[in-house]
Short mmCIF file of C-alpha atoms in Angstrom, two decimals:
data_model
loop_
_atom_site.label_atom_id
_atom_site.label_comp_id
_atom_site.label_asym_id
_atom_site.label_seq_id
_atom_site.Cartn_x
_atom_site.Cartn_y
_atom_site.Cartn_z
CA UNK V 1 69.36 97.61 5.95
CA UNK V 2 68.13 95.08 8.49
CA UNK V 3 66.03 92.38 6.77
CA UNK V 4 62.43 92.11 7.86
CA UNK V 5 61.16 89.14 9.82
CA UNK V 6 59.27 87.94 6.74
CA UNK V 7 62.44 88.17 4.64
CA UNK V 8 64.49 86.25 7.20
CA UNK V 9 61.85 83.52 7.39
CA UNK V 10 61.76 83.22 3.60
CA UNK V 11 65.55 82.99 3.45
CA UNK V 12 65.62 80.29 6.10
CA UNK V 13 62.91 78.36 4.29
CA UNK V 14 64.83 78.55 1.02
CA UNK V 15 68.02 77.39 2.74
CA UNK V 16 66.17 74.49 4.31
CA UNK V 17 64.66 73.55 0.97
CA UNK V 18 68.05 73.62 -0.74
CA UNK V 19 69.54 71.60 2.10
CA UNK V 20 66.83 68.95 1.79
CA UNK V 21 67.25 68.87 -1.97
CA UNK V 22 70.98 68.39 -1.54
CA UNK V 23 70.46 65.60 0.94
CA UNK V 24 67.97 63.94 -1.39
CA UNK V 25 70.44 64.20 -4.24
CA UNK V 26 73.17 62.68 -2.06
CA UNK V 27 70.87 59.83 -1.11
CA UNK V 28 70.05 59.23 -4.76
CA UNK V 29 73.77 58.84 -5.44
CA UNK V 30 73.97 55.74 -3.24
CA UNK V 31 74.44 52.51 -5.23
CA UNK V 32 71.53 50.78 -3.52
CA UNK V 33 69.16 53.63 -4.34
CA UNK V 34 70.27 53.53 -7.95
CA UNK V 35 69.54 49.80 -8.09
CA UNK V 36 66.03 50.41 -6.78
CA UNK V 37 65.49 53.13 -9.39
CA UNK V 38 66.75 50.79 -12.11
CA UNK V 39 64.35 48.08 -10.96
CA UNK V 40 61.40 50.46 -11.24
CA UNK V 41 62.45 51.37 -14.76
CA UNK V 42 62.85 47.73 -15.81
CA UNK V 43 59.40 46.87 -14.45
CA UNK V 44 57.93 49.63 -16.64
CA UNK V 45 58.71 47.56 -19.74
CA UNK V 46 55.88 45.08 -20.30
CA UNK V 47 57.85 41.99 -21.25
CA UNK V 48 55.06 39.50 -20.56
CA UNK V 49 55.67 36.15 -22.21
CA UNK V 50 53.75 35.65 -24.46
CA UNK V 51 54.60 37.37 -26.56
CA UNK V 52 57.91 37.87 -24.71
CA UNK V 53 58.90 41.07 -26.49
CA UNK V 54 62.10 42.24 -24.78
CA UNK V 55 63.38 44.52 -27.55
CA UNK V 56 62.58 47.85 -25.88
CA UNK V 57 64.12 46.75 -22.59
CA UNK V 58 67.25 45.55 -24.41
CA UNK V 59 67.59 48.91 -26.17
CA UNK V 60 67.20 50.72 -22.86
CA UNK V 61 69.98 48.66 -21.29
CA UNK V 62 72.12 49.38 -24.32
CA UNK V 63 71.63 53.12 -23.75
CA UNK V 64 72.80 52.70 -20.15
CA UNK V 65 75.83 50.48 -20.72
CA UNK V 66 77.26 51.93 -23.93
CA UNK V 67 78.19 55.34 -22.42
CA UNK V 68 80.14 53.49 -19.72
CA UNK V 69 82.48 51.99 -22.30
CA UNK V 70 80.95 48.51 -22.31
CA UNK V 71 80.84 46.50 -25.52
CA UNK V 72 77.15 45.93 -26.20
CA UNK V 73 75.18 43.54 -28.41
CA UNK V 74 71.49 42.93 -28.94
CA UNK V 75 70.58 39.62 -30.57
CA UNK V 76 66.98 39.43 -31.77
CA UNK V 77 65.60 35.95 -32.39
CA UNK V 78 63.88 34.95 -35.65
CA UNK V 79 60.46 35.67 -34.14
CA UNK V 80 61.40 39.37 -34.08
CA UNK V 81 60.52 39.75 -30.38
CA UNK V 82 62.89 37.79 -28.14
CA UNK V 83 65.92 40.07 -27.73
CA UNK V 84 68.99 39.10 -25.71
CA UNK V 85 71.13 42.00 -24.46
CA UNK V 86 74.84 41.48 -23.73
CA UNK V 87 77.30 43.95 -22.19
CA UNK V 88 80.98 43.16 -21.76
CA UNK V 89 83.60 44.96 -19.70
CA UNK V 90 87.04 44.07 -20.96
CA UNK V 91 89.72 42.81 -18.58
CA UNK V 92 93.34 42.04 -19.30
CA UNK V 93 92.45 38.52 -20.44
CA UNK V 94 94.59 36.73 -17.88
CA UNK V 95 91.54 34.80 -16.67
CA UNK V 96 88.34 33.59 -18.32
CA UNK V 97 85.23 35.79 -18.01
CA UNK V 98 82.64 35.83 -15.26
CA UNK V 99 79.02 36.02 -16.38
CA UNK V 100 75.90 37.43 -14.69
CA UNK V 101 72.70 36.31 -16.44
CA UNK V 102 69.12 37.26 -15.62
CA UNK V 103 65.93 36.89 -17.62
CA UNK V 104 64.07 39.98 -18.79
CA UNK V 105 60.76 38.33 -19.72
CA UNK V 106 58.02 37.84 -17.13
CA UNK V 107 54.80 35.87 -16.81
CA UNK V 108 51.52 37.62 -17.72
CA UNK V 109 49.29 39.36 -15.17
CA UNK V 110 45.61 39.36 -14.23
CA UNK V 111 45.30 43.14 -14.03
CA UNK V 112 41.92 43.16 -12.30
CA UNK V 113 43.44 41.28 -9.34
CA UNK V 114 46.27 43.75 -8.74
CA UNK V 115 45.92 46.70 -6.36
CA UNK V 116 48.61 48.67 -8.24
CA UNK V 117 49.57 49.04 -11.90
CA UNK V 118 51.74 45.94 -12.53
CA UNK V 119 54.04 47.69 -15.00
CA UNK V 120 54.66 50.96 -13.18
CA UNK V 121 57.27 50.02 -10.58
CA UNK V 122 55.23 51.47 -7.73
CA UNK V 123 57.11 52.00 -4.45
CA UNK V 124 54.83 51.72 -1.43
CA UNK V 125 55.34 50.90 2.24
CA UNK V 126 58.95 49.88 1.76
CA UNK V 127 58.33 47.63 -1.24
CA UNK V 128 58.61 47.91 -5.01
CA UNK V 129 55.55 46.40 -6.66
CA UNK V 130 55.32 45.10 -10.21
CA UNK V 131 55.47 42.03 -12.38
CA UNK V 132 59.00 40.71 -12.16
CA UNK V 133 59.89 42.59 -8.98
CA UNK V 134 60.99 39.30 -7.45
CA UNK V 135 61.14 37.03 -10.53
CA UNK V 136 63.42 38.20 -11.98
CA UNK V 137 63.71 41.89 -12.80
CA UNK V 138 64.89 42.37 -9.24
CA UNK V 139 67.83 40.11 -10.05
CA UNK V 140 68.24 41.81 -13.43
CA UNK V 141 68.57 45.18 -11.68
CA UNK V 142 70.99 43.84 -9.06
CA UNK V 143 73.23 42.16 -11.62
CA UNK V 144 73.15 45.10 -14.05
CA UNK V 145 73.91 47.68 -11.37
CA UNK V 146 76.88 45.65 -10.11
CA UNK V 147 78.42 45.58 -13.58
CA UNK V 148 77.67 49.26 -14.21
CA UNK V 149 79.24 50.17 -10.89
CA UNK V 150 82.45 48.39 -11.87
CA UNK V 151 82.45 50.28 -15.16
CA UNK V 152 81.83 53.65 -13.51
CA UNK V 153 84.61 53.09 -11.00
CA UNK V 154 86.94 52.02 -13.82
CA UNK V 155 88.03 49.04 -11.74
CA UNK V 156 91.04 47.32 -13.41
CA UNK V 157 89.89 43.82 -14.33
CA UNK V 158 91.79 40.57 -14.69
CA UNK V 159 88.93 38.99 -16.60
CA UNK V 160 86.07 40.12 -18.80
CA UNK V 161 82.77 40.74 -17.01
CA UNK V 162 79.70 39.77 -19.04
CA UNK V 163 76.14 40.84 -18.27
CA UNK V 164 73.28 39.10 -20.06
CA UNK V 165 69.60 40.06 -20.03
CA UNK V 166 67.91 36.90 -21.33
CA UNK V 167 64.77 36.42 -23.36
CA UNK V 168 62.30 33.52 -23.48
CA UNK V 169 63.11 32.08 -20.08
CA UNK V 170 59.49 31.84 -18.93
CA UNK V 171 58.49 30.13 -22.17
CA UNK V 172 59.46 30.04 -25.82
CA UNK V 173 62.04 28.49 -28.09
CA UNK V 174 64.55 31.37 -28.19
CA UNK V 175 65.99 31.11 -24.69
CA UNK V 176 69.66 30.95 -23.77
CA UNK V 177 69.77 27.50 -25.36
CA UNK V 178 69.14 29.23 -28.71
CA UNK V 179 71.57 32.02 -27.83
CA UNK V 180 74.32 29.58 -26.86
CA UNK V 181 73.84 27.60 -30.06
CA UNK V 182 74.22 30.73 -32.20
CA UNK V 183 76.48 33.06 -30.19
CA UNK V 184 78.39 30.95 -27.67
CA UNK V 185 81.53 33.08 -28.02
CA UNK V 186 79.61 36.01 -26.55
CA UNK V 187 78.57 34.21 -23.35
CA UNK V 188 81.33 31.67 -22.69
CA UNK V 189 82.73 32.06 -19.18
CA UNK V 190 84.66 30.37 -16.39
CA UNK V 191 81.58 30.50 -14.15
CA UNK V 192 78.27 32.31 -13.92
CA UNK V 193 75.50 33.65 -11.70
CA UNK V 194 71.85 33.09 -12.58
CA UNK V 195 68.54 32.86 -10.72
CA UNK V 196 67.87 30.01 -8.35
CA UNK V 197 68.38 29.73 -4.59
CA UNK V 198 66.69 31.83 -1.92
CA UNK V 199 68.14 34.19 0.68
CA UNK V 200 65.80 33.10 3.46
CA UNK V 201 64.66 35.88 5.79
CA UNK V 202 63.30 34.85 9.17
CA UNK V 203 60.48 36.55 11.04
CA UNK V 204 62.89 38.72 13.01
CA UNK V 205 64.46 39.95 9.76
CA UNK V 206 67.70 38.00 10.10
CA UNK V 207 69.23 35.89 7.34
CA UNK V 208 70.83 32.64 8.46
CA UNK V 209 70.49 30.44 5.39
CA UNK V 210 71.26 31.21 1.75
CA UNK V 211 70.46 28.48 -0.73
CA UNK V 212 72.68 28.51 -3.81
CA UNK V 213 71.51 26.19 -6.57
CA UNK V 214 74.13 24.06 -8.27
CA UNK V 215 71.67 21.82 -10.14
CA UNK V 216 68.03 21.89 -11.10
CA UNK V 217 65.17 19.62 -11.99
CA UNK V 218 64.27 19.08 -15.61
CA UNK V 219 60.83 20.16 -16.79
CA UNK V 220 59.25 17.59 -19.11
CA UNK V 221 55.63 17.84 -20.21
CA UNK V 222 53.56 14.89 -21.37
CA UNK V 223 50.28 14.61 -23.26
CA UNK V 224 47.76 11.91 -22.39
CA UNK V 225 45.12 10.99 -24.96
CA UNK V 226 42.18 8.68 -24.38
CA UNK V 227 39.87 7.55 -27.19
CA UNK V 228 36.42 6.00 -27.28
CA UNK V 229 33.17 5.89 -29.21
CA UNK V 230 31.47 9.19 -30.02
CA UNK V 231 27.75 9.84 -30.30
CA UNK V 232 24.67 11.57 -28.91
CA UNK V 233 24.73 12.25 -25.18
CA UNK V 234 21.17 10.88 -24.83
CA UNK V 235 22.47 7.38 -25.56
CA UNK V 236 25.61 6.96 -23.44
CA UNK V 237 27.90 4.01 -23.92
CA UNK V 238 28.78 1.67 -21.04
CA UNK V 239 30.65 3.30 -18.16
CA UNK V 240 34.38 3.24 -18.72
CA UNK V 241 34.14 2.89 -22.48
CA UNK V 242 33.95 6.61 -23.27
CA UNK V 243 37.07 8.73 -23.71
CA UNK V 244 36.21 11.09 -20.88
CA UNK V 245 35.60 8.20 -18.48
CA UNK V 246 38.93 6.63 -19.34
CA UNK V 247 40.84 9.89 -19.02
CA UNK V 248 39.18 10.81 -15.72
CA UNK V 249 40.03 7.40 -14.28
CA UNK V 250 43.64 7.74 -15.41
CA UNK V 251 44.02 11.25 -14.02
CA UNK V 252 42.52 10.24 -10.69
CA UNK V 253 45.22 7.60 -10.33
CA UNK V 254 47.97 10.06 -11.25
CA UNK V 255 46.65 12.67 -8.82
CA UNK V 256 46.83 10.15 -5.99
CA UNK V 257 50.30 8.91 -6.94
CA UNK V 258 53.41 10.08 -5.10
CA UNK V 259 56.67 9.07 -6.83
CA UNK V 260 59.35 7.37 -4.77
CA UNK V 261 61.85 9.35 -2.69
CA UNK V 262 65.29 9.67 -4.27
CA UNK V 263 68.55 11.20 -3.14
CA UNK V 264 70.81 12.62 -5.86
CA UNK V 265 74.27 14.15 -5.27
CA UNK V 266 72.93 17.73 -5.23
CA UNK V 267 70.22 17.03 -2.66
CA UNK V 268 72.47 14.83 -0.55
CA UNK V 269 74.94 17.74 -0.33
CA UNK V 270 72.06 20.06 0.56
CA UNK V 271 70.80 17.95 3.44
CA UNK V 272 74.32 17.45 4.80
CA UNK V 273 74.87 21.21 4.76
CA UNK V 274 71.57 21.73 6.58
CA UNK V 275 72.50 19.48 9.50
CA UNK V 276 74.44 22.02 11.61
CA UNK V 277 71.84 24.78 11.20
CA UNK V 278 68.68 22.69 11.63
CA UNK V 279 66.53 22.12 14.69
CA UNK V 280 67.14 18.99 16.72
CA UNK V 281 64.09 17.26 15.24
CA UNK V 282 64.89 18.20 11.64
CA UNK V 283 68.52 17.15 12.07
CA UNK V 284 67.38 13.76 13.34
CA UNK V 285 65.06 13.39 10.34
CA UNK V 286 67.86 14.30 7.94
CA UNK V 287 70.20 11.77 9.54
CA UNK V 288 67.53 9.11 9.15
CA UNK V 289 67.14 10.06 5.48
CA UNK V 290 70.88 9.94 4.80
CA UNK V 291 71.20 6.59 6.57
CA UNK V 292 68.38 4.90 4.62
CA UNK V 293 69.40 1.50 3.30
CA UNK V 294 66.55 0.72 0.91
CA UNK V 295 63.56 2.31 -0.84
CA UNK V 296 61.23 1.60 2.05
CA UNK V 297 63.57 3.42 4.46
CA UNK V 298 63.94 6.33 2.03
CA UNK V 299 60.18 6.74 1.59
CA UNK V 300 59.55 6.61 5.33
CA UNK V 301 62.34 9.06 6.16
CA UNK V 302 61.29 11.47 3.42
CA UNK V 303 57.67 11.40 4.56
CA UNK V 304 58.68 12.13 8.15
CA UNK V 305 60.99 15.00 7.18
CA UNK V 306 58.20 16.64 5.18
CA UNK V 307 55.61 16.10 7.93
CA UNK V 308 57.87 17.56 10.63
CA UNK V 309 58.49 20.73 8.60
CA UNK V 310 55.07 22.00 7.50
CA UNK V 311 56.39 25.47 6.68
CA UNK V 312 58.83 24.00 4.13
CA UNK V 313 56.80 20.94 3.20
CA UNK V 314 56.19 21.86 -0.45
CA UNK V 315 59.86 22.58 -1.09
CA UNK V 316 61.07 19.45 0.70
CA UNK V 317 58.52 17.30 -1.11
CA UNK V 318 59.73 18.67 -4.46
CA UNK V 319 63.41 18.17 -3.63
CA UNK V 320 62.92 14.56 -2.61
CA UNK V 321 61.23 13.12 -5.69
CA UNK V 322 60.21 13.51 -9.29
CA UNK V 323 56.89 15.34 -9.34
CA UNK V 324 53.92 15.26 -11.69
CA UNK V 325 51.04 17.73 -11.89
CA UNK V 326 47.96 17.70 -14.12
CA UNK V 327 47.95 21.19 -15.63
CA UNK V 328 45.53 21.10 -18.59
CA UNK V 329 42.44 19.10 -19.59
CA UNK V 330 40.70 19.31 -22.98
CA UNK V 331 37.67 17.32 -24.09
CA UNK V 332 34.43 17.83 -25.94
CA UNK V 333 33.05 20.17 -28.59
CA UNK V 334 29.42 20.54 -27.47
CA UNK V 335 27.36 19.73 -24.36
CA UNK V 336 25.26 17.06 -26.09
CA UNK V 337 28.07 15.30 -27.95
CA UNK V 338 30.02 12.39 -26.49
CA UNK V 339 33.59 13.18 -27.59
CA UNK V 340 35.66 10.57 -29.35
CA UNK V 341 38.84 11.66 -27.60
CA UNK V 342 39.93 13.44 -24.44
CA UNK V 343 43.31 14.94 -23.68
CA UNK V 344 45.28 16.11 -20.68
CA UNK V 345 48.68 17.65 -20.10
CA UNK V 346 50.90 16.55 -17.22
CA UNK V 347 53.95 18.60 -16.30
CA UNK V 348 56.72 16.71 -14.54
CA UNK V 349 59.88 17.91 -12.83
CA UNK V 350 62.55 15.27 -13.05
CA UNK V 351 65.46 14.82 -10.69
CA UNK V 352 68.93 14.64 -12.25
CA UNK V 353 69.32 11.12 -13.59
CA UNK V 354 65.63 10.51 -14.32
CA UNK V 355 64.87 10.10 -18.03
CA UNK V 356 61.67 10.79 -19.94
CA UNK V 357 61.48 7.11 -20.87
CA UNK V 358 61.44 6.24 -17.17
CA UNK V 359 58.71 8.79 -16.50
CA UNK V 360 56.55 7.59 -19.41
CA UNK V 361 56.90 4.06 -18.07
CA UNK V 362 55.87 5.22 -14.59
CA UNK V 363 52.84 7.14 -15.90
CA UNK V 364 51.67 4.11 -17.89
CA UNK V 365 52.17 1.81 -14.91
CA UNK V 366 50.17 4.07 -12.61
CA UNK V 367 47.20 4.64 -14.94
CA UNK V 368 47.06 0.97 -15.95
CA UNK V 369 45.27 1.61 -19.25
CA UNK V 370 47.38 0.53 -22.26
CA UNK V 371 44.91 2.23 -24.59
CA UNK V 372 45.84 5.71 -23.36
CA UNK V 373 48.58 7.27 -25.44
CA UNK V 374 51.40 9.02 -23.56
CA UNK V 375 53.77 11.29 -25.48
CA UNK V 376 56.23 14.11 -24.87
CA UNK V 377 54.95 17.61 -25.63
CA UNK V 378 57.66 18.94 -27.94
CA UNK V 379 58.35 20.66 -31.23
CA UNK V 380 60.90 17.94 -31.97
CA UNK V 381 60.24 14.37 -33.02
CA UNK V 382 59.56 12.05 -30.09
CA UNK V 383 62.94 10.35 -30.52
CA UNK V 384 64.86 13.62 -30.79
CA UNK V 385 63.09 14.87 -27.67
CA UNK V 386 63.98 11.68 -25.80
CA UNK V 387 67.61 12.05 -26.85
CA UNK V 388 67.74 15.70 -25.77
CA UNK V 389 66.21 14.96 -22.38
CA UNK V 390 68.52 11.98 -21.91
CA UNK V 391 71.56 14.19 -22.47
CA UNK V 392 70.30 16.79 -20.01
CA UNK V 393 69.46 14.19 -17.37
CA UNK V 394 73.18 13.40 -17.19
CA UNK V 395 74.37 16.96 -16.48
CA UNK V 396 76.26 16.94 -13.15
CA UNK V 397 75.84 19.53 -10.42
CA UNK V 398 78.15 22.53 -10.57
CA UNK V 399 81.15 22.10 -8.24
CA UNK V 400 81.40 24.43 -5.25
CA UNK V 401 85.21 24.51 -5.08
CA UNK V 402 85.42 27.59 -7.31
CA UNK V 403 86.54 31.15 -6.72
CA UNK V 404 83.04 32.47 -7.43
CA UNK V 405 81.31 30.24 -4.89
CA UNK V 406 83.89 31.11 -2.24
CA UNK V 407 83.41 34.82 -2.97
CA UNK V 408 79.65 34.47 -2.66
CA UNK V 409 80.16 32.88 0.75
CA UNK V 410 82.62 35.48 2.05
CA UNK V 411 80.66 38.48 0.86
CA UNK V 412 77.32 37.16 2.06
CA UNK V 413 78.71 37.32 5.59
CA UNK V 414 79.63 40.98 5.06
CA UNK V 415 75.95 41.77 4.50
CA UNK V 416 74.31 39.12 6.71
CA UNK V 417 76.80 38.17 9.42
CA UNK V 418 75.06 34.93 10.45
CA UNK V 419 74.46 33.66 6.91
CA UNK V 420 75.46 30.14 5.90
CA UNK V 421 75.63 29.22 2.22
CA UNK V 422 73.89 25.93 1.43
CA UNK V 423 74.39 24.33 -2.01
CA UNK V 424 71.17 22.83 -3.28
CA UNK V 425 69.08 21.81 -6.26
CA UNK V 426 66.48 24.18 -7.69
CA UNK V 427 63.07 22.53 -7.64
CA UNK V 428 62.13 24.34 -10.85
CA UNK V 429 64.14 25.08 -13.98
CA UNK V 430 66.13 28.01 -15.35
CA UNK V 431 68.21 28.91 -18.37
CA UNK V 432 71.36 27.76 -16.57
CA UNK V 433 71.27 24.57 -18.62
CA UNK V 434 72.90 26.38 -21.57
CA UNK V 435 76.11 26.66 -19.52
CA UNK V 436 75.92 23.56 -17.35
CA UNK V 437 75.62 21.30 -20.39
CA UNK V 438 78.91 22.87 -21.55
CA UNK V 439 80.56 22.24 -18.16
CA UNK V 440 80.45 25.88 -17.05
CA UNK V 441 79.59 26.09 -13.32
CA UNK V 442 76.44 28.12 -12.65
CA UNK V 443 75.28 29.28 -9.22
CA UNK V 444 71.65 30.23 -8.89
CA UNK V 445 70.50 32.94 -6.49
CA UNK V 446 67.60 35.27 -5.92
CA UNK V 447 70.06 37.84 -4.55
CA UNK V 448 67.84 39.46 -1.92
CA UNK V 449 66.17 38.40 1.34
CA UNK V 450 62.81 36.70 0.82
CA UNK V 451 60.13 35.79 3.33
CA UNK V 452 57.03 33.64 2.91
CA UNK V 453 54.90 36.58 1.80
CA UNK V 454 57.30 37.58 -0.98
CA UNK V 455 57.61 33.98 -2.18
CA UNK V 456 53.83 33.50 -2.20
CA UNK V 457 53.48 36.39 -4.68
CA UNK V 458 55.93 34.91 -7.20
CA UNK V 459 54.02 34.61 -10.52
CA UNK V 460 51.01 35.88 -8.56
CA UNK V 461 49.17 39.11 -7.89
CA UNK V 462 50.80 42.19 -6.33
CA UNK V 463 54.28 40.73 -6.77
CA UNK V 464 56.76 42.79 -4.77
CA UNK V 465 60.25 42.97 -3.27
CA UNK V 466 61.56 44.93 -0.30
CA UNK V 467 63.49 48.13 -0.99
CA UNK V 468 66.07 47.28 1.67
CA UNK V 469 66.29 43.73 0.32
CA UNK V 470 67.26 45.07 -3.11
CA UNK V 471 69.91 47.32 -1.56
CA UNK V 472 71.39 44.46 0.45
CA UNK V 473 71.43 42.19 -2.58
CA UNK V 474 73.10 44.89 -4.67
CA UNK V 475 75.91 45.17 -2.14
CA UNK V 476 76.37 41.39 -1.94
CA UNK V 477 76.59 40.88 -5.69
CA UNK V 478 78.78 43.94 -6.31
CA UNK V 479 81.32 42.91 -3.67
CA UNK V 480 81.34 39.34 -4.97
CA UNK V 481 81.79 40.44 -8.56
CA UNK V 482 84.53 42.90 -7.71
CA UNK V 483 86.45 40.27 -5.76
CA UNK V 484 86.49 37.71 -8.57
CA UNK V 485 87.09 40.18 -11.42
CA UNK V 486 89.53 42.84 -10.17
CA UNK V 487 93.26 42.65 -10.78
#
């Protein structure tokens, strides 16, 4: 019987539908697509810190890694919320492990300022939106998928491969410092990847510079407290005598103060590496900076370099000096009461080598009011905090003459042919300190191309990352990991 026209059309439509479904399934099998899907799933876990509850996400990762034959552990901190997930692929033990660490907690959101649900992993217009898409669940997905891919392919390994999903990186006392203190044997390695440097995407979409952080600034927070007479607001005391007056005067001086320019080994290496890929003007500024003979020369050269590079001025300013920012102010209990004390919090980011004692001395010198108390914000005693910061200020930059750094360099060029790796210092802080203070080299990367728009949304509203950027980063990290871990 000859099929009718309607029957033939229906059959063709069904065949086309099945063909499209098959193609879609094939596309879904691609490693990059799977990394994007994993990112969406990870975003769906609200791990905002506080409270920093990463238990559900850790259990999900456990359900994904365990069937692949990985050894899995979940360590929950005493607060019952901060959960660290660890997966280990066993090698033959001929070389020490390689570690990939990424934090699972994220900063909170202002939901009313988002145009999409921040914990849904919405894909729109070539981007994945959600809190943590860039910082750092994107990295978590890239690192996790690289390790899972090795496990699925049953790649013979010469060393153990460790994947760590960290808790309490954004804030809290149960970060990797706590994990290392209690379970160091689970995360000890020859070298490690963590968050840090940026894969810089230019306006034309090309990537020519990849910053890899080998050191980072130290975050130290200080409390300022001014005191004065209290009383009824209808009978004010002389100007300058009241706590608020004294604190305001002190903060005005701090706000206007710019600490001196300093070059440390990590930033000196960074600027030297920038020379061959910089514009003629920027290269001249860098040479002037590197040739500075005294503090006056350094300050002038640093100021010129920042001024000549307005697009990168905030980053350059932060790399060149210790920074201080007034972040919190607290005074008064009622509109008609003159408060007897006024407080402020100043967050500083200290270059390697700068101690908290030196910063306290600088703050006191700048404000010029010996009656204002300056102390470290800490759960420890002041002396114990000073000792801890002193130890961390001496941590050297991670060396770049390692197999992992070389593999990052080689494999970056496979994805972005014009890319140049530039070792640098991270202007913020990460959990890498747990390894660096134990002399384990750590290389920090945000493993996907980032432009100014993506960076501006970090910790902000409508945070997002490009779908293609995630796929490129997944390929870079997988190839790097495979090279350093396979037999």
